[in-house]
Short mmCIF file of C-alpha atoms and ligand atoms in Angstrom, two decimals:
data_model
loop_
_atom_site.label_atom_id
_atom_site.label_comp_id
_atom_site.label_asym_id
_atom_site.label_seq_id
_atom_site.Cartn_x
_atom_site.Cartn_y
_atom_site.Cartn_z
CA MET A 1 19.97 127.91 -13.53
CA ASP A 2 21.02 129.89 -16.54
CA ASP A 3 24.38 128.07 -16.40
CA LEU A 4 22.63 124.67 -16.32
CA LYS A 5 20.44 125.63 -19.23
CA ALA A 6 23.33 126.84 -21.34
CA LYS A 7 25.41 123.75 -20.53
CA TYR A 8 22.75 121.18 -21.41
CA LEU A 9 21.40 122.94 -24.49
CA ALA A 10 24.94 123.16 -25.84
CA GLN A 11 25.55 119.45 -25.14
CA ILE A 12 22.27 118.52 -26.82
CA ALA A 13 23.11 120.57 -29.90
CA ASP A 14 26.47 118.76 -30.13
CA ALA A 15 25.13 115.22 -29.53
CA ALA A 16 26.15 113.05 -32.48
CA ASP A 17 23.75 110.18 -31.98
CA GLU A 18 20.89 108.77 -29.94
CA ALA A 19 23.18 107.17 -27.37
CA ALA A 20 24.83 110.52 -26.62
CA LEU A 21 21.39 112.13 -26.27
CA GLU A 22 20.30 109.45 -23.85
CA ALA A 23 23.43 110.03 -21.70
CA ILE A 24 22.62 113.74 -21.55
CA ARG A 25 19.01 113.02 -20.63
CA VAL A 26 20.10 110.81 -17.74
CA ALA A 27 22.66 113.38 -16.51
CA ALA A 28 20.17 116.27 -16.65
CA VAL A 29 16.61 115.11 -16.05
CA GLY A 30 17.04 111.43 -15.17
CA LYS A 31 16.04 110.28 -11.68
CA LYS A 32 19.43 111.22 -10.26
CA GLY A 33 20.14 113.92 -12.84
CA GLU A 34 21.40 117.34 -11.92
CA ILE A 35 18.08 119.10 -12.39
CA SER A 36 16.10 116.38 -10.62
CA LEU A 37 18.44 116.73 -7.61
CA LYS A 38 17.92 120.50 -7.62
CA MET A 39 14.15 119.90 -7.54
CA ARG A 40 14.59 117.84 -4.42
CA GLU A 41 16.24 120.84 -2.74
CA LEU A 42 12.96 122.78 -3.12
CA GLY A 43 11.75 121.22 0.15
CA ARG A 44 14.51 122.89 2.11
CA MET A 45 13.76 126.37 0.73
CA THR A 46 11.66 129.09 2.27
CA PRO A 47 8.20 129.43 0.68
CA GLU A 48 9.28 132.65 -1.02
CA GLU A 49 12.38 131.04 -2.53
CA ARG A 50 10.32 128.04 -3.62
CA LYS A 51 7.79 130.25 -5.39
CA VAL A 52 10.51 131.48 -7.68
CA ALA A 53 12.72 128.39 -7.98
CA GLY A 54 9.91 125.80 -8.45
CA PRO A 55 8.38 127.15 -11.69
CA ALA A 56 11.83 128.05 -12.98
CA LEU A 57 13.14 124.48 -12.47
CA ASN A 58 9.99 123.02 -14.08
CA ALA A 59 10.37 125.32 -17.04
CA LEU A 60 14.03 124.34 -17.37
CA LYS A 61 13.16 120.65 -17.26
CA ASP A 62 10.49 121.12 -19.95
CA GLU A 63 12.88 123.07 -22.10
CA ILE A 64 15.56 120.40 -21.88
CA ASN A 65 13.07 117.61 -22.65
CA ALA A 66 11.84 119.56 -25.66
CA ALA A 67 15.38 120.15 -26.88
CA LEU A 68 16.16 116.42 -26.47
CA ALA A 69 13.08 115.46 -28.52
CA ALA A 70 13.87 117.99 -31.24
CA ARG A 71 17.48 116.84 -31.52
CA LYS A 72 16.36 113.19 -31.65
CA ALA A 73 14.01 113.95 -34.52
CA ALA A 74 16.72 115.89 -36.35
CA LEU A 75 19.17 112.99 -35.98
CA ALA A 76 16.57 110.53 -37.34
CA ASP A 77 15.90 112.80 -40.32
CA ALA A 78 19.61 113.07 -41.03
CA ALA A 79 20.02 109.29 -40.81
CA LEU A 80 17.15 108.76 -43.27
CA GLU A 81 18.57 111.41 -45.57
CA GLU A 82 21.95 109.69 -45.48
CA ARG A 83 20.38 106.30 -46.24
CA LEU A 84 18.40 107.66 -49.16
CA ARG A 85 21.56 109.25 -50.50
CA SER A 86 23.78 106.19 -50.13
CA GLU A 87 21.19 103.65 -51.31
CA TRP A 88 20.35 105.57 -54.45
CA LEU A 89 20.18 103.31 -57.49
CA ASP A 90 19.90 104.09 -61.17
CA VAL A 91 17.36 101.54 -62.37
CA THR A 92 17.86 102.63 -65.97
CA LEU A 93 21.44 101.33 -66.09
CA PRO A 94 21.92 98.23 -68.30
CA ALA A 95 22.58 94.88 -66.57
CA ARG A 96 26.21 94.14 -65.83
CA PRO A 97 27.89 92.19 -68.61
CA ARG A 98 29.50 89.74 -66.20
CA ARG A 99 26.77 87.17 -65.72
CA GLN A 100 26.40 85.76 -62.25
CA GLY A 101 23.86 83.01 -62.66
CA THR A 102 22.93 80.90 -65.66
CA ILE A 103 19.75 79.36 -67.01
CA HIS A 104 19.60 75.59 -66.48
CA PRO A 105 19.49 73.52 -69.71
CA VAL A 106 16.08 72.12 -68.67
CA SER A 107 14.68 75.65 -68.40
CA GLN A 108 16.40 76.66 -71.62
CA VAL A 109 14.99 73.72 -73.59
CA THR A 110 11.54 74.26 -72.07
CA GLU A 111 11.67 77.86 -73.30
CA GLU A 112 12.86 76.76 -76.73
CA VAL A 113 10.08 74.16 -77.07
CA THR A 114 7.50 76.68 -75.87
CA ALA A 115 8.68 79.28 -78.41
CA ILE A 116 8.46 76.79 -81.27
CA PHE A 117 4.99 75.49 -80.44
CA ALA A 118 3.71 78.99 -79.66
CA GLU A 119 4.46 79.82 -83.29
CA MET A 120 2.15 76.96 -84.31
CA GLY A 121 -0.68 78.17 -82.08
CA PHE A 122 -0.09 76.01 -79.01
CA SER A 123 -0.46 77.61 -75.59
CA VAL A 124 1.03 76.29 -72.36
CA ALA A 125 -1.14 74.35 -69.88
CA GLU A 126 0.00 73.15 -66.48
CA GLY A 127 -1.11 70.63 -63.90
CA PRO A 128 -0.03 69.44 -60.44
CA ARG A 129 2.93 67.15 -59.90
CA ILE A 130 1.01 65.34 -57.17
CA GLU A 131 -1.83 63.80 -59.13
CA THR A 132 -4.75 61.50 -58.42
CA ASP A 133 -4.38 58.07 -59.93
CA TRP A 134 -7.53 58.81 -61.91
CA TYR A 135 -5.86 61.63 -63.88
CA ASN A 136 -2.52 59.85 -64.10
CA PHE A 137 -3.94 56.45 -65.18
CA ASP A 138 -7.68 55.76 -65.45
CA ALA A 139 -8.62 58.85 -67.49
CA LEU A 140 -5.80 57.93 -69.89
CA ASN A 141 -7.30 54.50 -70.47
CA ILE A 142 -4.85 52.76 -68.14
CA PRO A 143 -7.15 50.73 -65.84
CA GLY A 144 -6.03 49.22 -62.54
CA HIS A 145 -4.89 45.90 -63.96
CA HIS A 146 -3.05 47.42 -66.92
CA PRO A 147 0.65 46.47 -67.17
CA ALA A 148 1.58 50.11 -67.96
CA ARG A 149 0.91 50.94 -64.30
CA ALA A 150 3.54 48.51 -63.17
CA GLU A 151 5.95 49.51 -65.94
CA MET A 152 5.94 53.13 -64.91
CA ASP A 153 7.59 52.51 -61.51
CA THR A 154 5.12 54.81 -59.83
CA PHE A 155 5.76 56.64 -56.56
CA TYR A 156 2.58 56.33 -54.50
CA MET A 157 1.89 58.89 -51.76
CA TYR A 158 1.56 57.50 -48.25
CA ARG A 159 -1.95 56.98 -46.94
CA ALA A 160 -2.54 56.25 -43.27
CA PRO A 161 -4.05 52.79 -42.63
CA GLY A 162 -7.83 53.07 -42.82
CA ASP A 163 -7.70 56.17 -45.02
CA ASP A 164 -9.55 54.88 -48.07
CA ARG A 165 -9.53 58.00 -50.22
CA PRO A 166 -8.27 57.22 -53.74
CA PRO A 167 -4.47 57.21 -53.87
CA HIS A 168 -2.34 60.13 -55.01
CA VAL A 169 0.79 59.53 -57.04
CA LEU A 170 3.72 61.63 -58.17
CA ARG A 171 2.69 61.96 -61.81
CA THR A 172 4.63 59.54 -63.99
CA HIS A 173 4.13 61.58 -67.16
CA THR A 174 2.66 64.89 -68.32
CA SER A 175 -0.23 63.12 -70.08
CA PRO A 176 -2.71 63.79 -67.20
CA VAL A 177 -2.46 67.50 -68.09
CA GLN A 178 -4.22 66.58 -71.36
CA ILE A 179 -7.30 65.66 -69.32
CA ARG A 180 -7.10 68.79 -67.17
CA ALA A 181 -6.70 71.02 -70.24
CA MET A 182 -9.70 69.39 -71.95
CA GLU A 183 -11.80 69.87 -68.80
CA ALA A 184 -10.74 73.49 -68.40
CA GLN A 185 -10.79 74.64 -72.02
CA GLY A 186 -12.93 72.26 -74.07
CA ALA A 187 -12.41 71.86 -77.81
CA PRO A 188 -11.00 72.90 -80.20
CA LEU A 189 -7.75 72.87 -78.26
CA ARG A 190 -4.03 73.24 -78.88
CA VAL A 191 -1.78 72.99 -75.84
CA ILE A 192 1.63 71.87 -74.76
CA CYS A 193 2.19 70.85 -71.16
CA PRO A 194 5.80 70.98 -69.96
CA GLY A 195 6.78 69.95 -66.46
CA GLY A 196 8.42 67.61 -63.99
CA VAL A 197 7.51 63.93 -63.74
CA TYR A 198 8.63 61.09 -61.45
CA ARG A 199 9.57 57.44 -61.75
CA ALA A 200 11.58 55.13 -59.51
CA ASP A 201 14.56 54.72 -61.82
CA TYR A 202 18.19 55.82 -61.57
CA ASP A 203 21.14 55.42 -63.96
CA GLN A 204 23.10 57.44 -66.53
CA THR A 205 20.00 58.24 -68.56
CA HIS A 206 17.31 58.03 -65.84
CA THR A 207 16.67 60.10 -62.73
CA PRO A 208 13.69 59.74 -60.35
CA MET A 209 12.58 63.23 -61.38
CA PHE A 210 12.78 64.32 -65.00
CA HIS A 211 10.85 66.50 -67.43
CA GLN A 212 8.46 65.97 -70.29
CA VAL A 213 6.45 68.09 -72.62
CA GLU A 214 3.08 66.83 -73.68
CA GLY A 215 1.29 68.07 -76.78
CA LEU A 216 -2.39 67.89 -77.58
CA ALA A 217 -4.35 69.19 -80.57
CA LEU A 218 -8.09 68.59 -80.86
CA ASP A 219 -10.40 69.74 -83.61
CA ARG A 220 -13.07 68.45 -86.00
CA ASP A 221 -10.76 67.30 -88.77
CA ILE A 222 -7.32 66.46 -87.42
CA SER A 223 -5.42 63.54 -88.89
CA MET A 224 -2.11 61.75 -88.50
CA ALA A 225 -0.82 63.97 -91.34
CA ASN A 226 -1.17 67.03 -89.12
CA LEU A 227 0.75 65.24 -86.38
CA LYS A 228 3.53 64.40 -88.80
CA TRP A 229 3.84 67.96 -90.09
CA VAL A 230 3.81 69.51 -86.62
CA LEU A 231 6.50 67.14 -85.36
CA GLU A 232 8.69 67.70 -88.43
CA GLU A 233 8.45 71.46 -88.03
CA PHE A 234 9.26 71.08 -84.36
CA VAL A 235 12.32 68.88 -84.85
CA LYS A 236 13.75 71.12 -87.59
CA ALA A 237 13.27 74.24 -85.49
CA PHE A 238 14.56 72.65 -82.30
CA PHE A 239 17.73 71.14 -83.73
CA GLU A 240 18.18 74.23 -85.92
CA VAL A 241 18.57 72.24 -89.16
CA ASP A 242 16.92 72.86 -92.54
CA ASP A 243 15.92 69.32 -93.22
CA VAL A 244 15.30 66.27 -91.14
CA GLU A 245 13.93 62.84 -91.82
CA LEU A 246 11.50 61.35 -89.33
CA ARG A 247 10.52 57.71 -89.08
CA PHE A 248 7.15 56.80 -87.63
CA ARG A 249 7.26 53.36 -86.05
CA ALA A 250 4.03 51.60 -85.08
CA SER A 251 3.86 51.29 -81.32
CA HIS A 252 1.38 50.99 -78.51
CA PHE A 253 0.19 53.41 -75.84
CA PRO A 254 -3.11 52.96 -74.00
CA PHE A 255 -4.05 56.61 -74.58
CA THR A 256 -3.57 56.70 -78.36
CA GLU A 257 -4.89 54.62 -81.26
CA PRO A 258 -3.05 54.27 -83.55
CA SER A 259 0.23 54.98 -81.75
CA ALA A 260 3.64 55.75 -83.16
CA GLU A 261 7.10 56.24 -81.82
CA VAL A 262 9.14 58.74 -83.76
CA ASP A 263 12.82 58.43 -84.65
CA ILE A 264 15.03 61.00 -86.33
CA ARG A 265 17.81 60.28 -88.79
CA CYS A 266 21.17 60.99 -87.24
CA SER A 267 24.83 60.08 -87.17
CA TRP A 268 27.13 59.46 -84.24
CA GLU A 269 30.37 60.10 -86.11
CA GLY A 270 33.25 60.68 -83.74
CA GLY A 271 30.97 60.29 -80.77
CA THR A 272 29.03 63.48 -81.47
CA LEU A 273 25.45 63.46 -82.58
CA LYS A 274 24.49 65.06 -85.90
CA VAL A 275 20.80 65.35 -86.59
CA GLY A 276 19.45 65.06 -90.15
CA GLU A 277 22.23 62.94 -91.70
CA GLY A 278 23.80 59.49 -91.35
CA ASP A 279 22.51 55.95 -91.02
CA ASP A 280 21.34 55.85 -87.43
CA TRP A 281 17.90 56.44 -86.01
CA LEU A 282 17.25 57.97 -82.64
CA GLU A 283 13.95 57.61 -80.81
CA ILE A 284 12.77 60.98 -79.53
CA LEU A 285 9.09 60.77 -78.67
CA GLY A 286 5.83 58.86 -78.41
CA SER A 287 2.67 59.99 -80.14
CA GLY A 288 -0.59 59.01 -81.75
CA MET A 289 -4.24 59.82 -82.35
CA VAL A 290 -5.93 60.40 -79.00
CA HIS A 291 -8.04 57.41 -77.93
CA PRO A 292 -11.81 58.19 -77.97
CA LYS A 293 -12.04 57.06 -74.33
CA VAL A 294 -9.45 59.69 -73.35
CA ILE A 295 -11.32 62.43 -75.18
CA ALA A 296 -14.52 61.37 -73.42
CA ALA A 297 -12.71 61.34 -70.04
CA GLY A 298 -11.82 64.97 -70.73
CA GLY A 299 -15.52 65.77 -71.10
CA ILE A 300 -15.43 66.17 -74.89
CA ASP A 301 -17.52 64.26 -77.44
CA PRO A 302 -15.19 61.95 -79.40
CA GLU A 303 -17.82 61.64 -82.14
CA VAL A 304 -17.28 65.33 -82.92
CA TYR A 305 -13.66 65.94 -82.02
CA GLN A 306 -10.50 63.99 -82.60
CA GLY A 307 -6.85 64.89 -82.46
CA PHE A 308 -3.28 63.94 -81.86
CA ALA A 309 -1.03 63.88 -78.82
CA PHE A 310 2.65 63.39 -78.20
CA GLY A 311 5.07 63.18 -75.29
CA ILE A 312 8.73 64.20 -75.45
CA GLY A 313 11.47 63.98 -72.82
CA ILE A 314 12.81 67.49 -72.22
CA ASP A 315 16.00 66.38 -70.45
CA ARG A 316 16.63 63.95 -73.27
CA LEU A 317 16.28 66.76 -75.82
CA ALA A 318 18.73 68.86 -73.79
CA MET A 319 21.27 66.01 -73.66
CA LEU A 320 21.02 65.49 -77.42
CA LYS A 321 21.13 69.11 -78.51
CA TYR A 322 23.83 70.27 -76.13
CA GLY A 323 25.90 67.08 -75.91
CA ILE A 324 25.45 66.49 -72.20
CA PRO A 325 26.41 62.89 -71.46
CA ASP A 326 25.03 62.18 -67.97
CA LEU A 327 21.48 62.99 -66.92
CA ARG A 328 22.23 62.66 -63.21
CA ALA A 329 24.45 65.77 -63.31
CA PHE A 330 21.39 67.82 -64.31
CA PHE A 331 20.15 67.67 -60.75
CA ASP A 332 23.39 67.74 -58.73
CA SER A 333 23.37 71.55 -58.36
CA ASP A 334 27.11 71.59 -59.07
CA LEU A 335 27.98 75.23 -59.84
CA ARG A 336 30.80 74.27 -62.19
CA TRP A 337 28.39 72.15 -64.24
CA LEU A 338 25.80 74.94 -64.23
CA ARG A 339 28.37 77.51 -65.39
CA HIS A 340 29.55 75.18 -68.15
CA TYR A 341 26.17 74.07 -69.50
CA GLY A 342 24.05 77.06 -68.41
CA PHE A 343 22.70 79.77 -70.68
CA ALA A 344 22.87 83.56 -70.39
CA ALA A 345 19.88 84.85 -68.52
CA LEU A 346 18.91 87.55 -70.99
CA ASP A 347 19.06 85.45 -74.16
CA VAL A 348 15.39 84.55 -74.25
CA PRO A 349 14.85 81.95 -77.00
CA THR A 350 12.69 83.07 -79.91
CA LEU A 351 12.36 81.72 -83.42
CA ARG A 352 13.37 85.04 -84.98
CA GLY A 353 16.11 86.04 -82.56
CA GLY A 354 17.51 82.51 -82.39
CA LEU A 355 16.81 79.61 -80.07
CA SER A 356 20.25 78.87 -78.67
CA ARG A 357 22.63 81.21 -80.61
N1 LIG B 1 3.07 59.43 -71.66
C1 LIG B 1 4.08 58.72 -72.41
C2 LIG B 1 5.26 58.39 -71.53
O1 LIG B 1 5.43 58.99 -70.54
C3 LIG B 1 4.55 59.52 -73.58
C4 LIG B 1 3.49 59.70 -74.61
C5 LIG B 1 3.35 58.78 -75.62
C6 LIG B 1 2.62 60.79 -74.55
C7 LIG B 1 2.37 58.92 -76.57
C8 LIG B 1 1.63 60.93 -75.52
C9 LIG B 1 1.52 59.98 -76.54
O2 LIG B 1 0.77 61.97 -75.50
O3 LIG B 1 0.56 60.16 -77.47
O4 LIG B 1 6.03 57.54 -71.85
#
């Protein structure tokens, strides 16, 4: 018995892993293990022999089981120790200079626009992309029969026959977020609302999903002059030019009265766009004084508050500023395109540090 004990304890001490331990367990104390077989021999012994051998065999079995358990625990500790050692990471190291991913131009421009308007006291408001037709149309003074509904090439969500809840749409513009912001925050109010919008349209300058940023400023004494100043400041900051000439063209939107489309002076010399000089005009946004019905739909008294709103195409801004010719490529997820037009992840746009560098 002393030989058995010495043999198995030595094997257990040498076992390199759990599989080796398990093999030793089977060989020693498993059903057909050496010690289990010895225990079966107890029946053939004289009572005197059994009195000595029985407790001794039991004690040996216990000792081996205990040694197995202790070795197993030690192996697990060592494995954990090894993992902690090899997976150690210095979180204070700077990021690697070789950039792996890039920031998409839509995200970049959204950040730039947000930084510029933040400086003028506008915070960011968001709303759902799946919208009720009340928020997307009615609340914005676009009733059911209004031609704007048809013009917007709306995607309607499927409703099962007999389901007569009001329809949901994929929002066709970010203007419904005006209503949600008014409801949530009341007046006075200064928000921009960037986000994805949807229309059934597809060519070089249209994709079924694209991005807009809506702006809304409400207070007791806001005029078209404030709108003009804010947009001029925005365009100068965004295109990173000192001076820019804007042209306000009378237009019509159901949600503003009066309404204006805004063009910037530019040149297309040599096929590249230069903002702020030249003889061409480029339309960049729609805007106006918010219609009293829209203010009322947002739960605010239009007799007390008035304000301006505008809507700009983010993808369009990105194409213009960064000279990207085809909108469809924005959403192809082509890595080569993303590497070429993408921005470094750690260059967060700020007015002081630079928008695009
Ligand atoms: N919602 C308009 C569109 O998608 C853009 C727009 C025009 C928004 C005028 C406005 C605005 O807030 O005042 O074409």
